[in-house]
Short mmCIF file of C-alpha atoms in Angstrom, two decimals:
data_model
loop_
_atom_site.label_atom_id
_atom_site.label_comp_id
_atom_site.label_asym_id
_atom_site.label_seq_id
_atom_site.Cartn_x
_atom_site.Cartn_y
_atom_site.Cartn_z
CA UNK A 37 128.74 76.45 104.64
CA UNK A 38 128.19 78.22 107.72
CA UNK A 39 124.94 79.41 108.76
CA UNK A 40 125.61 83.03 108.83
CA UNK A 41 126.49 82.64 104.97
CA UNK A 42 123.37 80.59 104.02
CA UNK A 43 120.19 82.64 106.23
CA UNK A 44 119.65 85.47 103.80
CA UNK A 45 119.17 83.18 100.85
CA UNK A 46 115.75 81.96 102.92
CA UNK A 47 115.07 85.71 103.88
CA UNK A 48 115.04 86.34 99.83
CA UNK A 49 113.30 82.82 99.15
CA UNK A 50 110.62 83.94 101.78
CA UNK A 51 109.85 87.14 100.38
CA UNK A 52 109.28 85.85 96.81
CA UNK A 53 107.92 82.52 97.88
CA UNK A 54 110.67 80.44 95.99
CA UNK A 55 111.76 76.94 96.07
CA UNK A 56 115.52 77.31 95.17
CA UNK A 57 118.39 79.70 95.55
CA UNK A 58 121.71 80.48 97.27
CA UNK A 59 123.29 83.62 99.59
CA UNK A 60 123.96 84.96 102.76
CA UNK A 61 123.39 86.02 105.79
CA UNK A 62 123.52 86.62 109.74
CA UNK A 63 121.38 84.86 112.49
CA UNK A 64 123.43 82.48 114.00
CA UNK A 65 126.82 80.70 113.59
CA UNK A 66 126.56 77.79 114.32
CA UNK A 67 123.33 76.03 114.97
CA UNK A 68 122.07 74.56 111.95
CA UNK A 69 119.27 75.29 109.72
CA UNK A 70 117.97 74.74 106.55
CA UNK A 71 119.16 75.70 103.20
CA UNK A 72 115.90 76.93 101.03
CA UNK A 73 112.97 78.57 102.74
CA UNK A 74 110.60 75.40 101.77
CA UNK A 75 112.83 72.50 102.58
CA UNK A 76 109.74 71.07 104.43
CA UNK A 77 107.41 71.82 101.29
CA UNK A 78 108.39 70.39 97.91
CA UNK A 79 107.38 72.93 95.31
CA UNK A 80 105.15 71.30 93.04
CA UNK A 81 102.93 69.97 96.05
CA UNK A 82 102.83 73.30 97.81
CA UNK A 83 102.87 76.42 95.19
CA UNK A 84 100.31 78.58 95.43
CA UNK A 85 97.89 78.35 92.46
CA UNK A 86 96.19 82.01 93.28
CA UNK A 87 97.40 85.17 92.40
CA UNK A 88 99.57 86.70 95.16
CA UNK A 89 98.32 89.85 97.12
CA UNK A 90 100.38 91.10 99.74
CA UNK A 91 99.29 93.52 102.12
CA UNK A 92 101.66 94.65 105.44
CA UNK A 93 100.44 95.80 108.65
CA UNK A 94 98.65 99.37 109.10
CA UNK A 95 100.74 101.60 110.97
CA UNK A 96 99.66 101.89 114.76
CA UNK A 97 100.11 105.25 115.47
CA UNK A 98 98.54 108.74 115.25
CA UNK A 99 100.28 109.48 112.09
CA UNK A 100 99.88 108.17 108.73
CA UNK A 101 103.02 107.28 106.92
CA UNK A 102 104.58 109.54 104.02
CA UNK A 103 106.48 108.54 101.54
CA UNK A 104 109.41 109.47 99.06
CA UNK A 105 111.99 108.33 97.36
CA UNK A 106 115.30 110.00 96.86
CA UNK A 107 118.85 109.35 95.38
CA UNK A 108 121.97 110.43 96.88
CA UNK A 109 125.46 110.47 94.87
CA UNK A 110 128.95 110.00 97.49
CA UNK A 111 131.17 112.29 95.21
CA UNK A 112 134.38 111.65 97.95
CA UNK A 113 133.69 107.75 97.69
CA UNK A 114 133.98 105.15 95.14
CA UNK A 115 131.54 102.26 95.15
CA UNK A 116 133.25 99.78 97.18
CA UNK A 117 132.24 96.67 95.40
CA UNK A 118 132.05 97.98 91.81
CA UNK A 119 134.71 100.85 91.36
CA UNK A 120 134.69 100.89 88.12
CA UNK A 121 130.60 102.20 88.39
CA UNK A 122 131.81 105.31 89.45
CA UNK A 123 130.97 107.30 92.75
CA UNK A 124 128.50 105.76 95.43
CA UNK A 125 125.54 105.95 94.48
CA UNK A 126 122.57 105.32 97.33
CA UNK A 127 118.58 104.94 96.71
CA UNK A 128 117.28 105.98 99.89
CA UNK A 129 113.10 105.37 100.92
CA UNK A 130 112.07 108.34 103.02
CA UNK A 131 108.78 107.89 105.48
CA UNK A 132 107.63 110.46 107.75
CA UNK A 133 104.42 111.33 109.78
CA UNK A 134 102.48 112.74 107.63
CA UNK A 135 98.04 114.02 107.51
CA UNK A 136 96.12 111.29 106.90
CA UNK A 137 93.57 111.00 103.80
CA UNK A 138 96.45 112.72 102.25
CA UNK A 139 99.18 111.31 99.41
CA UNK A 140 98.84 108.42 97.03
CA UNK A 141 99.15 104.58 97.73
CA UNK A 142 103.41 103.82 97.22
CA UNK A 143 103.92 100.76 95.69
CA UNK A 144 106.15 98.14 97.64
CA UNK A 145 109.40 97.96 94.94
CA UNK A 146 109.80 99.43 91.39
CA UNK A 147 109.28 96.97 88.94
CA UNK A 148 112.95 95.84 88.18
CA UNK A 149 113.45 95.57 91.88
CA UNK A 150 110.65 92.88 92.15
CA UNK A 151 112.13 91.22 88.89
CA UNK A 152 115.74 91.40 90.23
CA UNK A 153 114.59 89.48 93.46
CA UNK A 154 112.32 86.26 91.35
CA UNK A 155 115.44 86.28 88.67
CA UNK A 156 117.44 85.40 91.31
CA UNK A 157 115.93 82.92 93.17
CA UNK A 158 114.00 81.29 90.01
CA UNK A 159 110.79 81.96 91.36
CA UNK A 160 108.59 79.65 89.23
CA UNK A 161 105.33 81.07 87.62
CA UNK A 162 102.84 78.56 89.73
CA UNK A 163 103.52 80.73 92.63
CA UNK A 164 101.67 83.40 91.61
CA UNK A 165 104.51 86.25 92.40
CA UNK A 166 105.27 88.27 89.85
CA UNK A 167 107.41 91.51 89.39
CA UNK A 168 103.19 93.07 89.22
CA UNK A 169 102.03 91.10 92.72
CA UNK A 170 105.17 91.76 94.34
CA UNK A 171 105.62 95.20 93.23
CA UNK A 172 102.06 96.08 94.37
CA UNK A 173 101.83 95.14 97.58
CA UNK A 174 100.05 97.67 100.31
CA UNK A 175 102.51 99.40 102.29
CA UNK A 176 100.23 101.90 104.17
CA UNK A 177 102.21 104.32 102.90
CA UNK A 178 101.67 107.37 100.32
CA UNK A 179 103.46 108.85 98.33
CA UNK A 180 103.51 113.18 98.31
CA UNK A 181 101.47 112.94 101.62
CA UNK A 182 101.18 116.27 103.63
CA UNK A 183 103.69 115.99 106.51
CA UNK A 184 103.17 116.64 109.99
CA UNK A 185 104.49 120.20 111.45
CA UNK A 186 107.10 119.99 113.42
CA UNK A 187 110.90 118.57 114.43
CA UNK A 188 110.97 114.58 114.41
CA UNK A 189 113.77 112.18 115.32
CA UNK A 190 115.28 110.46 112.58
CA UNK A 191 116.13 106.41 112.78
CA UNK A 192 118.17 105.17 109.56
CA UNK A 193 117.39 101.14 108.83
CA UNK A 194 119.58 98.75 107.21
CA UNK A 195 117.99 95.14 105.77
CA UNK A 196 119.70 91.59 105.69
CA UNK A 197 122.46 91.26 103.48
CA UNK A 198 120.89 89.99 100.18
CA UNK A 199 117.49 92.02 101.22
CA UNK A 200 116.71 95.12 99.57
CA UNK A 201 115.67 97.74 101.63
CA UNK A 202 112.00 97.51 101.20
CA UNK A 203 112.06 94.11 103.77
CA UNK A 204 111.42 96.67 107.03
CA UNK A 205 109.00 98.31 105.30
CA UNK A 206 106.43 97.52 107.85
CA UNK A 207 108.73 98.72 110.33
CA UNK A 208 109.37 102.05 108.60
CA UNK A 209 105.86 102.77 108.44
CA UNK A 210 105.48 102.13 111.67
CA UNK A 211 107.66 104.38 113.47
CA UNK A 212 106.71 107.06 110.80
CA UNK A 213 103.41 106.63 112.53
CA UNK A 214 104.66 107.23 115.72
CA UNK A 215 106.09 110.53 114.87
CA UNK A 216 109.85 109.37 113.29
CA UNK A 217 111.42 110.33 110.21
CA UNK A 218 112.71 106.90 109.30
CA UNK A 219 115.28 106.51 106.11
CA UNK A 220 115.54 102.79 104.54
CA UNK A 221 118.76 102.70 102.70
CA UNK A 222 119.41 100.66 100.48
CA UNK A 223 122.99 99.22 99.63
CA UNK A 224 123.77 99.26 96.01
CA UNK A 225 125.71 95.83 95.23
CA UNK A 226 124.48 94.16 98.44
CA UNK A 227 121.10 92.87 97.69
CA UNK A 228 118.59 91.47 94.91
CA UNK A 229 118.71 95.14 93.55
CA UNK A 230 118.14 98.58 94.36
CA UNK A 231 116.17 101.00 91.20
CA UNK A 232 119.07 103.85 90.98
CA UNK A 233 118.93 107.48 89.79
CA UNK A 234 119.77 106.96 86.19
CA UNK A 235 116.77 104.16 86.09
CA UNK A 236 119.04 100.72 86.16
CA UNK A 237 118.82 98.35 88.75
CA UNK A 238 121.89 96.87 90.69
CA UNK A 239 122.49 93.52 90.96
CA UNK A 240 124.48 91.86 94.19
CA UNK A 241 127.71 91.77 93.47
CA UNK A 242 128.97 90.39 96.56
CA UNK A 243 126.22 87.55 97.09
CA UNK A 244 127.86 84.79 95.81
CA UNK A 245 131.60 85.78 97.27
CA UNK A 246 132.81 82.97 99.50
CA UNK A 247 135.53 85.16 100.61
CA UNK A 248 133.53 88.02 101.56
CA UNK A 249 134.82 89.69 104.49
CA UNK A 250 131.90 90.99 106.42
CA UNK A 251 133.55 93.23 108.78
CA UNK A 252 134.02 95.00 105.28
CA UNK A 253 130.55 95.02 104.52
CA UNK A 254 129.75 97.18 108.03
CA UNK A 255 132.22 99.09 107.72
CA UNK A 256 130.60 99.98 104.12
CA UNK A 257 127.43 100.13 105.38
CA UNK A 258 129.04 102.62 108.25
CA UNK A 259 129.77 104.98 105.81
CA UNK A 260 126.79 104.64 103.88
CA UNK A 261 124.52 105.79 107.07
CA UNK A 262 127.13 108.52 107.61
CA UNK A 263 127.22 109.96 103.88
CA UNK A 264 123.05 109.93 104.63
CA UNK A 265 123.25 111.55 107.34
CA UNK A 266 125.05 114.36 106.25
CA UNK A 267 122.79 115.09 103.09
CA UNK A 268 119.73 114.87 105.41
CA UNK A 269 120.96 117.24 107.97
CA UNK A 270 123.41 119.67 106.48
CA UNK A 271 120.94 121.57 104.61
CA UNK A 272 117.57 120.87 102.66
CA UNK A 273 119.31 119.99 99.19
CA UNK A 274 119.26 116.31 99.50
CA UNK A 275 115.47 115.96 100.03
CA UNK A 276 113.13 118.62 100.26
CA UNK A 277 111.29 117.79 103.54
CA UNK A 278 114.92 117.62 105.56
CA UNK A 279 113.44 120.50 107.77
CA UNK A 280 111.17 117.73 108.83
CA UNK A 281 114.60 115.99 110.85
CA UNK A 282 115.53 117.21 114.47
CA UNK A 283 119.06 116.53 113.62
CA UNK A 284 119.97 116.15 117.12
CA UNK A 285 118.18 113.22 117.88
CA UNK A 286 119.18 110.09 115.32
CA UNK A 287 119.25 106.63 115.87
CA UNK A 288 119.64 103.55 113.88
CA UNK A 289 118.20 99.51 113.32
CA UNK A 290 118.76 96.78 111.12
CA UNK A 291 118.00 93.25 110.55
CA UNK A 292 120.90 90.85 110.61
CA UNK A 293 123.55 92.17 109.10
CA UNK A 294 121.46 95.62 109.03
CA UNK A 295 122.06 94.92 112.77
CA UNK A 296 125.67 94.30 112.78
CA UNK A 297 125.89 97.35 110.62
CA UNK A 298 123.97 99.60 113.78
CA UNK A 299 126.54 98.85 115.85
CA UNK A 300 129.57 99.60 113.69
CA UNK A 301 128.02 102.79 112.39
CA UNK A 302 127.72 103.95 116.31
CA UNK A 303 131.34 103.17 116.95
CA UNK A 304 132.31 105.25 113.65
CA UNK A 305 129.44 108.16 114.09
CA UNK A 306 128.62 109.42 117.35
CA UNK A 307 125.91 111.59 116.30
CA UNK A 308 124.06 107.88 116.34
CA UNK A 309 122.21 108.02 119.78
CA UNK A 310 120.81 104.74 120.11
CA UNK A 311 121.25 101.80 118.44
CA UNK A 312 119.24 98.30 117.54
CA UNK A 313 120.26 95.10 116.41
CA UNK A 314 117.94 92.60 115.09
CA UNK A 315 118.97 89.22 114.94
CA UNK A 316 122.57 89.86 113.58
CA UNK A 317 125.38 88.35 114.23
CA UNK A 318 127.98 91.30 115.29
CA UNK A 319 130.54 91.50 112.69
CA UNK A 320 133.28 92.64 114.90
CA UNK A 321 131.81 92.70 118.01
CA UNK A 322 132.21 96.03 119.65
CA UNK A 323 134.85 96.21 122.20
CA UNK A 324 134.59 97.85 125.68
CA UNK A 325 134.72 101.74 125.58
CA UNK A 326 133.51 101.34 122.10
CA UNK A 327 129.30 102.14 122.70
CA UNK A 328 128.26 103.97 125.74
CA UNK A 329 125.18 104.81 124.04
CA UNK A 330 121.50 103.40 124.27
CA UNK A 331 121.74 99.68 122.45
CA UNK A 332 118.69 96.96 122.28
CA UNK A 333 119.56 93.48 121.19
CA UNK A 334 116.26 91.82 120.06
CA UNK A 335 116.77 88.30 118.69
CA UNK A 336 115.63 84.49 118.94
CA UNK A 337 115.58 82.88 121.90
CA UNK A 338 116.83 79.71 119.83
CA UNK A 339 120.29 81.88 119.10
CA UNK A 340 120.43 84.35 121.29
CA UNK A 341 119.49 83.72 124.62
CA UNK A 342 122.33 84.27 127.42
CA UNK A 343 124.55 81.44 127.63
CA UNK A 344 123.48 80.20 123.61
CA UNK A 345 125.98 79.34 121.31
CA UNK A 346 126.30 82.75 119.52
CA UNK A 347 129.50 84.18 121.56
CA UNK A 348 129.24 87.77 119.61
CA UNK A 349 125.92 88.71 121.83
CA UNK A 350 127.62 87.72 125.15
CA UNK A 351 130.94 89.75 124.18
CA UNK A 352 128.93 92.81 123.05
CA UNK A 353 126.68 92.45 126.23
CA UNK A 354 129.60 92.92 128.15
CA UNK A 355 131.20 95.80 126.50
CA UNK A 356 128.06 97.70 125.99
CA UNK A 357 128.89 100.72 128.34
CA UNK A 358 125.39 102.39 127.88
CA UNK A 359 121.60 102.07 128.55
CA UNK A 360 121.21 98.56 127.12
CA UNK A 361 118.80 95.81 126.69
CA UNK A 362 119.15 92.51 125.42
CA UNK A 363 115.48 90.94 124.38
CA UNK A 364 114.67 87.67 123.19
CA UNK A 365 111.57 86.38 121.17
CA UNK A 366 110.49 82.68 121.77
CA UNK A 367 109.75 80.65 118.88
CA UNK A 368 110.23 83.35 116.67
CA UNK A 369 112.88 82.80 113.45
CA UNK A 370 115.02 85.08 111.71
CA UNK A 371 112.54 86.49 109.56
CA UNK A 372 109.90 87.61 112.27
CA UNK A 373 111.79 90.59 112.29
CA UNK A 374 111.13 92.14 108.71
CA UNK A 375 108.16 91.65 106.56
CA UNK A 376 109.38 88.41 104.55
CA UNK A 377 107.73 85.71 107.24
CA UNK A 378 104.50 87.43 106.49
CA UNK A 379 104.85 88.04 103.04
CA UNK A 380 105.75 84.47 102.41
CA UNK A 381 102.55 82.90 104.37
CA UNK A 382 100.47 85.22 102.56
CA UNK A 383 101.88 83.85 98.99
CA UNK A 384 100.62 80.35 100.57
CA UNK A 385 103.21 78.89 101.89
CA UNK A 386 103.69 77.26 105.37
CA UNK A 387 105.66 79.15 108.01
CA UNK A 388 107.04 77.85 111.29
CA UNK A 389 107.32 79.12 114.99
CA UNK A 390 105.72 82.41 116.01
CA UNK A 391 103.30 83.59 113.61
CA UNK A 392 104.57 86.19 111.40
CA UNK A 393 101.61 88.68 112.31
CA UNK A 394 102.55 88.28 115.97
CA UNK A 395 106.33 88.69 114.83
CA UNK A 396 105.65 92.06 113.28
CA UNK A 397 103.73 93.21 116.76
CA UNK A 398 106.58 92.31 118.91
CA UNK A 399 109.26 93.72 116.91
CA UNK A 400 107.53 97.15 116.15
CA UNK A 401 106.20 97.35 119.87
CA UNK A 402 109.77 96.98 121.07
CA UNK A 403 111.87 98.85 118.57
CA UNK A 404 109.74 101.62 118.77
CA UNK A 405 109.38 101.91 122.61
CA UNK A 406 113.38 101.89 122.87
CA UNK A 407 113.77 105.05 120.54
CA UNK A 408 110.58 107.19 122.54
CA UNK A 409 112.74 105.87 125.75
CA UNK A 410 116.21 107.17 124.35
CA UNK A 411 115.40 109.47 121.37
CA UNK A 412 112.31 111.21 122.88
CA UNK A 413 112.87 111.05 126.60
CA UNK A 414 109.42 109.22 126.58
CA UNK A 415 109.20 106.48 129.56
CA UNK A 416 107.90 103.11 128.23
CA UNK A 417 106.98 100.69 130.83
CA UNK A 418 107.10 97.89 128.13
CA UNK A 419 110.75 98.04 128.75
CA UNK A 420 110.91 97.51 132.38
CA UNK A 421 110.70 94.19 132.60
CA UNK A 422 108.81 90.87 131.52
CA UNK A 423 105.06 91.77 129.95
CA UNK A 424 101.73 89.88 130.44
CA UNK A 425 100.51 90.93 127.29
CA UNK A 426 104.25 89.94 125.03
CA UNK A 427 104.97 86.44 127.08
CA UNK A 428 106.86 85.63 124.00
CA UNK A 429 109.43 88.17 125.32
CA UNK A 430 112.03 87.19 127.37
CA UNK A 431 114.67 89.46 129.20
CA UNK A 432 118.13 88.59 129.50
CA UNK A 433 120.76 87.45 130.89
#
């Protein structure tokens, strides 16, 4: 199995704190790495015996961090993986600066979302996550906050493959803080489940295909960001704080295949300013002419570094025709870039590498310097070069 089909199943198995499971994903190609996300901690010697409580990062900025929920039908579009479901159907977390002291605390996941993710990975009952723990943990965010006045950028964010949208919560928040409308989409058939309009939860179809073709899955994702985009800013129908969006400024991130997914959609969309790519292996890897927009690559040093084995980052170096930077995090893993590293060392288990704390920092720090540089015209010295303060952060090539 290669690695990019096996590093998603340990993004899931993180999150819930599991000992066993299968799926996919995109880091690397080659290098290897291992299966479950507690090869190096047998279950019954290591499961937590507490109750779970998860709790992300508070936001950093000025803003607190709104929250809503909306879902979005593609009438023109048939669900790629499951036609016979019907149209497209999207669930779609917004967050957006909002007052502080203002909203209700939004739970992490629905319910069935939580149970979809421990069904499939077998999450055993010693380690204290349940659909409850898992559902529940604090986001910093609230639901039917007060928003901020005003015209904000928008930045779209697509998870792992296998990882429901919730996994960059921390991010979301985050750059909601910071004075961004961000929209999480989730990807109905593509993950552990996503709570739709009529109430049911997905399941993911395409996890367990060993033929998947995953230049079809960003091109689906591509059109997913696109169909978004459109409800959010062609009128105020599709959610009812739209006039919060400054539709001329819009960028995207993602995490792995999220990633892959950022760059694709910015080939196919040019309204998409600027671009970020977390950790993914490009699936294709743009071609010259292609993006002569704004793009950050932030990954591992282990699998990403100039001159490493994964070929797609040196190709799409080169044919990145924009304002670009290409970032690298030492000792940091795959998962230091969404919440599941910290989620799964607060559920007790061991984690590797850069803590996940410090992982968080880094990646919220960067991502959200690189849209005030290219979405708000806002000059961020933390992108000029090497930082005392981030020597984890390495510039390449």
């Amino acid at each position: 199995m290669k690695r990019n089909r096996r590093i998603s199943a340990v993004a899931a198995l993180a999150l819930a704190a599991l000992v066993t499971g299968t799926g996919t994903g995109f880091a690397a190609t080659s290098t290897p790495v291992a299966t479950h996300a507690f090869d190096t901690a047998p279950a019954a010697a290591t499961a937590p015996t507490r109750s779970f409580h998860g709790t992300l990062p508070a936001p950093t900025g000025p803003y607190a961090a709104g929250n809503e929920v909306i879902h979005l039908t593609d009438a023109s579009r048939p669900d790629p993986w499951v036609p016979t479901s019907g149209p497209r159907q999207l669930t779609v977390t917004m967050v957006y600066p909002a007052v502080p002291g203002t909203g209700t605390p939004a739970p992490y996941m629905t319910l069935a979302e939580a149970a979809g993710i421990l069904q499939r990975q077998k999450t055993p009952a010693s380690s204290g996550v349940t659909p409850q723990t898992l559902s529940s943990v604090t986001t910093h965010a609230f639901d039917g906050a007060r928003p901020q006045k005003g015209k904000h950028p928008l930045v779209v964010l697509s998870a792992a493959h296998e990882n429901p949208r919730m996994t960059l919560t921390a991010l979301a928040t985050d750059l909601a803080s910071h004075g961004y409308v961000v929209a999480l989409v989730g990807h109905t058939y593509e993950d552990s489940g996503e709570t739709l309009a009529n109430g049911q939860t997905s399941s993911c179809v395409i996890c367990d295909d060993p033929a998947l073709d995953f230049d079809s899955v960003t091109a689906s994702r591509a059109l997913d960001v696109s169909f978004v985009i459109d409800q959010l800013t062609h009128g105020n129908t599709a959610w009812r704080l739209a006039h919060l969006i400054d539709k001329h400024e819009i960028g995207m991130a993602g995490h792995s295949i999220g990633g892959a997914a950022a760059a694709t959609t910015m080939i196919a969309d040019p309204r998409v300013l600027a671009g970020v790519n977390m950790d993914g292996t490009f699936h294709p890897t743009p071609m010259p002419g292609q993006i002569n927009r704004p793009f950050l690559m932030l990954g591992t040093a282990e699998n990403h570094s100039a001159g490493g084995h994964n070929t797609t980052w040196e190709q799409a170096w080169a044919a990145l025709g924009g304002y670009k930077e290409w970032l690298t995090v030492t000792d940091a893993d795959h998962f230091n870039f969404s919440d599941l590293d910290l989620l799964k060392k607060q559920a007790g288990f061991p984690t590797q590498g850069l803590s996940p704390e410090r992982g968080l920092v880094i990646t919220r720090e960067y991502v959200t310097a690189f849209f005030d540089q290219t979405l708000k015209g806002i000059h961020r010295p933390l992108l000029d070069g090497p930082s005392p303060n981030n020597p984890e952060v390495l510039f390449q090539p």
